[in-house]
Coordinates of C-alpha atoms in Angstrom, one line a residue:
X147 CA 2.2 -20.7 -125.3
X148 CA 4.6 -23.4 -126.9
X149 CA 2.0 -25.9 -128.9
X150 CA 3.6 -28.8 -127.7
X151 CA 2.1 -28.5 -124.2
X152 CA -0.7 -31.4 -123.6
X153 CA -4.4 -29.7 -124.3
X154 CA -7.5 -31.3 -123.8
X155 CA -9.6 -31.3 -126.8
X156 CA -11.8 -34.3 -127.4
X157 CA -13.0 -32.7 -131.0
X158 CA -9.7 -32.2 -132.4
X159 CA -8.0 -35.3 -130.8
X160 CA -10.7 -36.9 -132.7
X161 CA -9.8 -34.8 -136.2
X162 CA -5.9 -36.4 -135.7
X163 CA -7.2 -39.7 -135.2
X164 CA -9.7 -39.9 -138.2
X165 CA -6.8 -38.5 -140.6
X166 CA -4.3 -41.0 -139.0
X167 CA -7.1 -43.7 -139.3
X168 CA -8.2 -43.4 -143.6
X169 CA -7.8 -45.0 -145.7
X170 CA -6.1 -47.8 -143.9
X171 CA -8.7 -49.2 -141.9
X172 CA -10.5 -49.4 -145.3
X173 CA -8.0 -51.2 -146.9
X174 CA -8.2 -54.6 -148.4
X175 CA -8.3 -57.8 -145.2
X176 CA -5.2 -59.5 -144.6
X177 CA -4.8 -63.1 -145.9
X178 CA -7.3 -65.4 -144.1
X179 CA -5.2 -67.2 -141.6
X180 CA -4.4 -70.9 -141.5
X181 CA -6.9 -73.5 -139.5
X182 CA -5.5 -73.8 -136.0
X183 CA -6.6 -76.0 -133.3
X184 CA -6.7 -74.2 -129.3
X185 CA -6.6 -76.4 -125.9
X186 CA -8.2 -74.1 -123.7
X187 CA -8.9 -74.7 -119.2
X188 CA -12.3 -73.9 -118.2
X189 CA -13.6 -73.2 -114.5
X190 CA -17.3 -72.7 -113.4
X191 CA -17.7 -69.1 -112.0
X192 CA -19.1 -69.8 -108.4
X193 CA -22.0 -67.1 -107.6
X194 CA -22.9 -66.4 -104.0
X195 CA -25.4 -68.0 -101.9
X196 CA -28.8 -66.9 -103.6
X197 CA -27.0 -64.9 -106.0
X198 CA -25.9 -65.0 -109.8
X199 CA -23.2 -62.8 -109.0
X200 CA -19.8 -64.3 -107.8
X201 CA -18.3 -61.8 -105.3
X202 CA -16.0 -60.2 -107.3
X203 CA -19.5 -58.8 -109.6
X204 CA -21.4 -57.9 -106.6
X205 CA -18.7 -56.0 -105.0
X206 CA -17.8 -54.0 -108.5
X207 CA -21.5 -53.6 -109.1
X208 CA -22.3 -52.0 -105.4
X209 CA -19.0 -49.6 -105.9
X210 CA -18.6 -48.8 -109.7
X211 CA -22.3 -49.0 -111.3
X212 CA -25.0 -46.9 -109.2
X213 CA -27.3 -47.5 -110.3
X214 CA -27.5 -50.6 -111.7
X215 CA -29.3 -52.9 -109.9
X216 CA -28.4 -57.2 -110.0
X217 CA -30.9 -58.6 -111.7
X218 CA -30.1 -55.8 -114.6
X219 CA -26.8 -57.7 -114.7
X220 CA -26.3 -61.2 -117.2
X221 CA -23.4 -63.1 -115.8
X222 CA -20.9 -65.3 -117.3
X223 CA -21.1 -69.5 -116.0
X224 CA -17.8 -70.1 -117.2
X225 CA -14.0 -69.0 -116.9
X226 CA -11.4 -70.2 -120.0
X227 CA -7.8 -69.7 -120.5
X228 CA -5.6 -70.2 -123.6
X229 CA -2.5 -69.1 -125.5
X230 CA -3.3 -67.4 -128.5
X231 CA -1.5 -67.7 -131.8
X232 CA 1.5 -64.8 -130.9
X233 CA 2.0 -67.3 -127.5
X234 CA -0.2 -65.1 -125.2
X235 CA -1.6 -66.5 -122.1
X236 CA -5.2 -64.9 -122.5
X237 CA -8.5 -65.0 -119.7
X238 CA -12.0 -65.1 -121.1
X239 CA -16.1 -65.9 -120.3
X240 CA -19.0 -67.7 -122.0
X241 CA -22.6 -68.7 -120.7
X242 CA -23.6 -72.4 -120.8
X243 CA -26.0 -72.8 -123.7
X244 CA -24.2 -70.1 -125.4
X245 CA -22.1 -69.5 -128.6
X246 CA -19.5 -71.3 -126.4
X247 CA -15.7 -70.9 -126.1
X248 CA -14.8 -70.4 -129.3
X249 CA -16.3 -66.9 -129.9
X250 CA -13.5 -65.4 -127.2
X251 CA -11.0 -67.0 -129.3
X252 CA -11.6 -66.5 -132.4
X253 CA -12.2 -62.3 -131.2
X254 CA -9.1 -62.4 -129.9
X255 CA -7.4 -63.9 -132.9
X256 CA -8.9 -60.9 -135.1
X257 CA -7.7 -58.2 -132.6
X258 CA -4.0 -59.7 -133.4
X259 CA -4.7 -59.9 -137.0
X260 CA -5.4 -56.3 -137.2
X261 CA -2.7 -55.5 -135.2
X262 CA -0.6 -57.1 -137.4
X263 CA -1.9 -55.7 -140.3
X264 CA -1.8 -52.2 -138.6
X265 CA 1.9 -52.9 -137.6
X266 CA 2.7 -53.8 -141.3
X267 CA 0.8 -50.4 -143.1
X268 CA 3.5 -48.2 -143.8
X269 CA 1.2 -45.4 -144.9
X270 CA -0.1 -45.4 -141.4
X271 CA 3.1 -45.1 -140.3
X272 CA 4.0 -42.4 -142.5
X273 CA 1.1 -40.6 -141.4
X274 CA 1.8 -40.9 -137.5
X275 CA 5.6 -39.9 -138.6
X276 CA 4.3 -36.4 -139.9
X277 CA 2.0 -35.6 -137.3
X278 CA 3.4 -32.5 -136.0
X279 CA 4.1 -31.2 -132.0
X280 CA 0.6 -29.4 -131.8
X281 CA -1.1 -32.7 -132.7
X282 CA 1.0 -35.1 -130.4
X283 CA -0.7 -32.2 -128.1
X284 CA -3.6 -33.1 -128.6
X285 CA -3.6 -36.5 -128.3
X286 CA -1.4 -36.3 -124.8
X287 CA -4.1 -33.9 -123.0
X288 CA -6.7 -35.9 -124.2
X289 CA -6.5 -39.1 -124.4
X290 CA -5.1 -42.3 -122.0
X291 CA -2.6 -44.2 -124.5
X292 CA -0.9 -40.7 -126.4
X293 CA 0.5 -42.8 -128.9
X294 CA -1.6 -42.9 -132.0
X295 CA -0.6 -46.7 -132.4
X296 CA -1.4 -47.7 -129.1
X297 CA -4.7 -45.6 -129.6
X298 CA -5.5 -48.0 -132.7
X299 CA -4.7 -50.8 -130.9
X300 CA -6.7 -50.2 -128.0
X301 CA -9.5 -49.1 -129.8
X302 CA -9.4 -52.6 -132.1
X303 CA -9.1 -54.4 -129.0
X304 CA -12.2 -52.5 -127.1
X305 CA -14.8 -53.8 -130.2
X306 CA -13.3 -57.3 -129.3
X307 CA -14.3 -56.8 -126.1
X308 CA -18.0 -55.6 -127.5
X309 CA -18.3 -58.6 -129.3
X310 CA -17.3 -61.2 -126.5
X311 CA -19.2 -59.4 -123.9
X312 CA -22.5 -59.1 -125.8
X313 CA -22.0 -63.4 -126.3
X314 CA -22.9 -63.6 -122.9
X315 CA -26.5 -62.6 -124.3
X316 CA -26.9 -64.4 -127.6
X317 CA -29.6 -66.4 -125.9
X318 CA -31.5 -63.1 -126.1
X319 CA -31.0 -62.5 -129.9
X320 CA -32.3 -64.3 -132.9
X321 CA -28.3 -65.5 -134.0
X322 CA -27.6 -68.6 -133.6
X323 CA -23.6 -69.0 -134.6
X324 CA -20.9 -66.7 -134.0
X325 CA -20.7 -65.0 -137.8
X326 CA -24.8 -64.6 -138.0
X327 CA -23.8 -62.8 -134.3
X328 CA -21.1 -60.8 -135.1
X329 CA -22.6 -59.5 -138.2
X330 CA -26.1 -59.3 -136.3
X331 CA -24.5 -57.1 -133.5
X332 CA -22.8 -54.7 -136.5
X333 CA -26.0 -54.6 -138.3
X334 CA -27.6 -53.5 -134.9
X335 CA -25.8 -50.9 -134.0
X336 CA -25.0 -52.4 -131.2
X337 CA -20.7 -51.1 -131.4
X338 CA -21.8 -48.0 -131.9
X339 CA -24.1 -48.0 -128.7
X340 CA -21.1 -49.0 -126.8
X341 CA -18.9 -46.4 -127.8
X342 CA -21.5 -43.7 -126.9
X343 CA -23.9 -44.9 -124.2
X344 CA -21.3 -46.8 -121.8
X345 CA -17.8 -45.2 -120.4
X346 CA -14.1 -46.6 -120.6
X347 CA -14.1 -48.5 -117.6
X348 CA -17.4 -49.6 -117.3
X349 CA -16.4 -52.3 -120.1
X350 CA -12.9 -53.2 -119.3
X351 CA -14.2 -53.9 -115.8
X352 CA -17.3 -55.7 -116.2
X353 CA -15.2 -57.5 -119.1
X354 CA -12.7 -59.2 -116.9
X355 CA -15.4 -60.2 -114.6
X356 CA -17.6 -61.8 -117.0
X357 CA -20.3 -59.3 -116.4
X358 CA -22.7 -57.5 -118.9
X359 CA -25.1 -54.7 -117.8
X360 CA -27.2 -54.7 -120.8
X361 CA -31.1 -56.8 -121.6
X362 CA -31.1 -57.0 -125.6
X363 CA -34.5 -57.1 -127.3
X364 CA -35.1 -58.1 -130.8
X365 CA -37.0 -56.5 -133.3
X366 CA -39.2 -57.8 -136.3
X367 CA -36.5 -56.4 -138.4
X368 CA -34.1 -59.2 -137.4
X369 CA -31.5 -56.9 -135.6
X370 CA -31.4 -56.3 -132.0
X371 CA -31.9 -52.9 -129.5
X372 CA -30.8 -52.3 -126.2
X373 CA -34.1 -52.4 -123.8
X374 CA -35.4 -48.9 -122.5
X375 CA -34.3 -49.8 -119.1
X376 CA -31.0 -50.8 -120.7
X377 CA -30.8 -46.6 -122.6
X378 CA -31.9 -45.4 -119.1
X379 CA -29.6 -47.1 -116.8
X380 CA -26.6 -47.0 -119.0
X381 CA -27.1 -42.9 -118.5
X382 CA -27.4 -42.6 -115.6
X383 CA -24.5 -44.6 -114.9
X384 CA -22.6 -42.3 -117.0
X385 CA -23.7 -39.1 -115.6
X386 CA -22.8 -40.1 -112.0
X387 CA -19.4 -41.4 -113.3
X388 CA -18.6 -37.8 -114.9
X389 CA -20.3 -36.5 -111.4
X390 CA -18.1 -38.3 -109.0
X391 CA -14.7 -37.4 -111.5
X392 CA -16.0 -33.4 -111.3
X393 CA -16.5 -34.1 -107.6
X394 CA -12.4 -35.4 -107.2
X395 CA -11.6 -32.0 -109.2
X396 CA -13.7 -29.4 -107.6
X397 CA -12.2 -30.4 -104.4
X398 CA -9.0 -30.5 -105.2
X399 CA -8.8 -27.3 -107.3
X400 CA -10.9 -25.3 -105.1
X401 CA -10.8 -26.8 -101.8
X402 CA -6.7 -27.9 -101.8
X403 CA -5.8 -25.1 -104.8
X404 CA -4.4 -27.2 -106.8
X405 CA -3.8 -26.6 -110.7
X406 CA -5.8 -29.3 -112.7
X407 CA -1.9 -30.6 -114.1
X408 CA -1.4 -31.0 -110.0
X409 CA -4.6 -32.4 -109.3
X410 CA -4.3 -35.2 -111.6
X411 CA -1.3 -36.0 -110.7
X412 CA -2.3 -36.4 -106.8
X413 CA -6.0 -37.9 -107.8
X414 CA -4.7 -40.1 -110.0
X415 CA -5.6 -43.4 -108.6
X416 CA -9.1 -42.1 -108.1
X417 CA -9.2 -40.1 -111.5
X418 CA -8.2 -43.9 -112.9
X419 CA -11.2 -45.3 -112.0
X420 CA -13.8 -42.9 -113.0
X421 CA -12.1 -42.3 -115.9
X422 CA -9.6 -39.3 -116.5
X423 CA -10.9 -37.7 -119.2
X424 CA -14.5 -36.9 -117.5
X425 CA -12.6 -35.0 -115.0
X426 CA -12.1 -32.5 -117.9
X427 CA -14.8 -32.1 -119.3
X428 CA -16.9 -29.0 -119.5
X429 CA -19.4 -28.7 -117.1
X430 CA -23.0 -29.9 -118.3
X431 CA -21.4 -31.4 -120.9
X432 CA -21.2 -35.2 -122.6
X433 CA -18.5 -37.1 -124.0
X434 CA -18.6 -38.1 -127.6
X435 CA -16.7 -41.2 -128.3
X436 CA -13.4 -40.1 -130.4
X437 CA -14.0 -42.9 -132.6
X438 CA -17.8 -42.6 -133.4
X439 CA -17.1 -38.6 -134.6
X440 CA -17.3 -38.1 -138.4
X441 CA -14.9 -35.8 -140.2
X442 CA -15.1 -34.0 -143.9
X443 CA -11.6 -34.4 -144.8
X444 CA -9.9 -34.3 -148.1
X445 CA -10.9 -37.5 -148.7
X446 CA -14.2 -37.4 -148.1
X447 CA -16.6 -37.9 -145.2
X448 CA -14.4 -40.5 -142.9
X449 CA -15.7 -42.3 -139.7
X450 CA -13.3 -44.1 -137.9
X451 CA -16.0 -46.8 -136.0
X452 CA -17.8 -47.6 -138.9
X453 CA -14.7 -48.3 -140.6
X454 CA -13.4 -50.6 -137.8
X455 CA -16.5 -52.3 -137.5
X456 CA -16.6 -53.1 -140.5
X457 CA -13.2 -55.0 -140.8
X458 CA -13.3 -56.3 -137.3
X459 CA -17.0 -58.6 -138.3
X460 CA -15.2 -59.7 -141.4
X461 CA -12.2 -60.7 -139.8
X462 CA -13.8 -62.2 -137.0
X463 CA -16.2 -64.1 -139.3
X464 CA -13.0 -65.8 -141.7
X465 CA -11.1 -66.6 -138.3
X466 CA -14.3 -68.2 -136.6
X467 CA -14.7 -70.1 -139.6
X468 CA -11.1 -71.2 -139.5
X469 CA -10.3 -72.2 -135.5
X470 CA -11.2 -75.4 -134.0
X471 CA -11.6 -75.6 -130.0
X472 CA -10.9 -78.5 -127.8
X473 CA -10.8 -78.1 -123.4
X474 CA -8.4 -79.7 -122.0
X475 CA -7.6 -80.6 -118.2
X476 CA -6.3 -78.2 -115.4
X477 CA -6.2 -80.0 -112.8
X478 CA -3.5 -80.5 -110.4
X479 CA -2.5 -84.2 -109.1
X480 CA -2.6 -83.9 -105.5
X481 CA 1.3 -84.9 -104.8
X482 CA 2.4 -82.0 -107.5
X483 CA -0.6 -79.4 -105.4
X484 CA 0.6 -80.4 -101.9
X485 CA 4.9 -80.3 -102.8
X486 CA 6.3 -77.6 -101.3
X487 CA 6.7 -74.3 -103.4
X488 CA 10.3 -73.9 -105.7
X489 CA 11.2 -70.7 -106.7
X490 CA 9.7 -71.1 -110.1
X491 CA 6.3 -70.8 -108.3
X492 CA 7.1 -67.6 -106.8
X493 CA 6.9 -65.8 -109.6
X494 CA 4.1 -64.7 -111.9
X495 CA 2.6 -62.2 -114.5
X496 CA -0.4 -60.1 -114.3
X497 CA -1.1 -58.7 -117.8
X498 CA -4.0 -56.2 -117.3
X499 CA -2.3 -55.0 -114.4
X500 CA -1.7 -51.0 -115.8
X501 CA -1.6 -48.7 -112.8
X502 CA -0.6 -48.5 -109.3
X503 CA -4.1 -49.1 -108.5
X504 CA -3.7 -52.2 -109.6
X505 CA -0.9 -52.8 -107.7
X506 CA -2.3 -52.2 -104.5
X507 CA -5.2 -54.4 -105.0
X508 CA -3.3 -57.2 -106.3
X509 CA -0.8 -56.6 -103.3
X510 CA -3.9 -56.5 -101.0
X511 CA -5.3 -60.1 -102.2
X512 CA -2.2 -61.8 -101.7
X513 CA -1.8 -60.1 -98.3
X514 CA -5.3 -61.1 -97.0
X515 CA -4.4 -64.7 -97.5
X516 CA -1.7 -64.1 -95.6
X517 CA 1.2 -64.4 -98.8
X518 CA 4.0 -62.1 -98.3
X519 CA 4.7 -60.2 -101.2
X520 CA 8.3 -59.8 -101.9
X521 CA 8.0 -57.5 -105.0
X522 CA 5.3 -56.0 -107.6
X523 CA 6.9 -54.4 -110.8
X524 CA 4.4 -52.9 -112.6
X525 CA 7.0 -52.0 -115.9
X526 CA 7.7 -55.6 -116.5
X527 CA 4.0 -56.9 -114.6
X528 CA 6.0 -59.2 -113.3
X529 CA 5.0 -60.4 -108.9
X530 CA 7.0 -62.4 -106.6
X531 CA 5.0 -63.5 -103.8
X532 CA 6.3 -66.2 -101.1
X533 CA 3.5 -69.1 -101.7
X534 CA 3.5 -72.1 -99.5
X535 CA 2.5 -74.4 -102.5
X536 CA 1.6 -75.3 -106.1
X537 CA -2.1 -75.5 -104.7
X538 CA -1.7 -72.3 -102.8
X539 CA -0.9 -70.5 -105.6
X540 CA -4.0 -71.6 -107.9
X541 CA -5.7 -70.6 -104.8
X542 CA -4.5 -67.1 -105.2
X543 CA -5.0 -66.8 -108.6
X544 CA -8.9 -67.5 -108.3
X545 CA -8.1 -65.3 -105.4
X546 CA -7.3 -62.2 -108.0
X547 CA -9.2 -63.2 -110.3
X548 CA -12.1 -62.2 -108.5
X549 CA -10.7 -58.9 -107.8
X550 CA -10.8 -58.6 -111.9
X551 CA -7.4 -59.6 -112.8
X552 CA -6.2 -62.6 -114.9
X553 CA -2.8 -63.9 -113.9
X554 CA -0.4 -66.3 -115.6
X555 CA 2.2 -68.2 -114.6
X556 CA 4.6 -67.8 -117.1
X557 CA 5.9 -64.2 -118.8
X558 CA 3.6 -62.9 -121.6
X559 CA 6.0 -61.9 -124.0
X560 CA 7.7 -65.3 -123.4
X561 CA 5.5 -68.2 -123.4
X562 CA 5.3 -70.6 -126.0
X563 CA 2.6 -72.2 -128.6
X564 CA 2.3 -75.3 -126.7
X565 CA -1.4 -75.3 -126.5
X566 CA -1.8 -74.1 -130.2
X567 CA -0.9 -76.2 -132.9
X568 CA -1.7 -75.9 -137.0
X569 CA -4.7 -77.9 -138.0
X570 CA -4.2 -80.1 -141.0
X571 CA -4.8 -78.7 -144.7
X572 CA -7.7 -81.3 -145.1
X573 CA -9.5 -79.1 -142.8
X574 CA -9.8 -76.3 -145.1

């Protein structure tokens, strides 16, 4: 059999990825960044009537997390949105009495400085160019991005995600600003628990809704642990996750006799949800996080987490240091929210929208508030939707946003810095 076929092999997708990985996530940090100043728009989530769950939580919490009950479940009070420093329009969540807006910032300011950094190693790149047709295997059975950069990125951008979430429950922890948190959560463990005890979309999900399954207990140590309940529930969440993904692939290998390639292929909306790679797995068996899996190699004993966790705390902590944070207005006048739409207002950009999934639910929203849809291309994430007005259309965006998407209104890879601008040197 020709060893470029796609293989599923979690153990030696993991080997690729830890050679590919050292020593360049061990490397020095990039040049601390110059002081920048973000605008950022904040909304109050609305929760349902004797509820601290907005809709959009409940309804992902009744279908996606069995089971996870509600009051297991922190919630975000409040929505932002900014442009970051590459001119990004980006979604986030804080709690009220919290570390505040700027920790979502500043995360997502060291997810693009790593990038960067990862973009500019040219040993990295060496080392993805001499990865050979059995390895490229490897990482196409096994894992959702195949490309080793896109891998890296992904992963950098999922311990972002670990760090923002978990902010939602710094009232729980003994830190009290966002470097003593970042470095408290890294000290804890707490990126590694992630990696292991929850599944893939579990925290992109919960994520975009500003949602956190987890109750944090602190220890006389000074670090925090995850609650019992927390271990327990986390588990079992998984397990019925890699049950339901078995379920979609018994019946359509046995039942319909399909080949699993065929399978997938039909399932894979479903498969998308529950996560892809459980549907492989071994029977009886549990997923090890590719990242969290040590290696002997030449070089020694390399782990690619620990590594990243490292660097992302230390990045995170200069940047935080370094950003200043000021809300601004986003409010519509009520001649400008009542004019009739242009065409400019027809179109907009969903950036987390990734599958045809996706599609349909976005389509769906728009639909139910009766907003023809005149096109979704999910290449370019670019919609075109017949909205009756300015107002209208913020309407639907809240609209999707509870379904767990952020929209924008102007292209990604297109918008400008307005709402960033360099801070003076006296603030140094």
């Amino acid at each position: 059999m020709s060893n470029d076929i796609p293989r599923y092999d979690r153990r030696a997708a993991s080997r690729v990825l830890a050679h590919l990985a050292q020593p360049g996530l061990r490397s020095a940090l990039a040049p601390a960044p110059p002081p920048r100043r973000f605008e950022f728009t904040c909304a109050t989530l609305r929760p349902e009537p004797d509820s601290h769950l907005t809709y959009s939580q409940r309804l992902y919490l009744e279908r996606f997390m069995r089971p996870c009950r509600a009051d297991q479940v922190t919630s975000a009070t409040h929505r932002m949105a900014w442009t970051d420093s590459d001119g990004i329009p980006n979604t986030g969540h804080f709690r009220a009495g919290g570390l505040g807006p700027s920790v979502p910032i500043a995360m997502r300011e060291t997810v693009l400085a790593l990038w960067h950094q990862l973009d500019a190693d040219p040993a990295f790149a060496a080392r993805i160019a001499a990865l050979g047709p059995g390895e490229h295997a490897v990482l196409a059975g096994t894992t959702t991005d195949h490309d080793p950069r896109d891998i890296f990125r992904v992963g950098i951008e999922a311990a972002g995600r670990v760090l923002a979430q978990h902010a939602l429950l710094a009232a729980q922890t003994p830190y009290r600003d966002a470097a003593e948190f970042a470095e408290g959560l890294r000290a804890s463990g707490i990126f590694t628990a992630v990696a292991n005890r929850w599944f893939w979309e579990l925290q992109a999900s919960t994520y975009r809704r500003g949602m956190i399954p987890v109750t944090l207990v602190a220890q006389p140590d000074g670090t925090v642990r995850y609650s019992a309940e927390t271990v327990a529930t986390l588990r079992a969440m998984k397990d019925a996750t890699i049950a339901d993904a078995h379920a979609v692939m018994e019946r359509a290998t046995t039942v319909e006799g399909l080949t699993v390639a065929e399978a997938i292929a039909k399932y894979h909306d479903d498969l998308d949800l529950i996560s892809r790679q459980y549907a492989l797995l071994p029977a009886g068996s549990h997923p090890a996080c590719l990242a969290a899996t040590p290696h002997q190699l030449d070089s020694g004993h390399v782990g690619i987490l620990p590594s990243l966790v490292d660097r992302f705390v230390a990045t995170f902590t200069e940047i935080a240091s370094r950003i200043e944070v000021a809300e601004v207005s986003a409010e519509l006048d009520e001649a400008t929210a009542d004019r009739a739409a242009t065409a400019e207002d027809q179109v907009f950009y969903v950036p987390d929208m990734t599958c045809k999934h996706c599609v349909r639910t976005i389509g769906g929203v728009l639909e139910s508030m009766d907003i023809r849809v005149v096109e979704i291309d999910l290449d370019s994430k670019r919609v075109v939707a017949e909205f009756r007005s300015p107002r209208n259309r913020a309407r639907a965006f809240e609209a999707i946003r509870d379904g767990g998407y952020n929209p924008v209104a102007e292209r990604p890879d297109g918008a400008t810095r307005a709402s960033v601008s360099e801070a003076s040197e006296a603030a140094v």
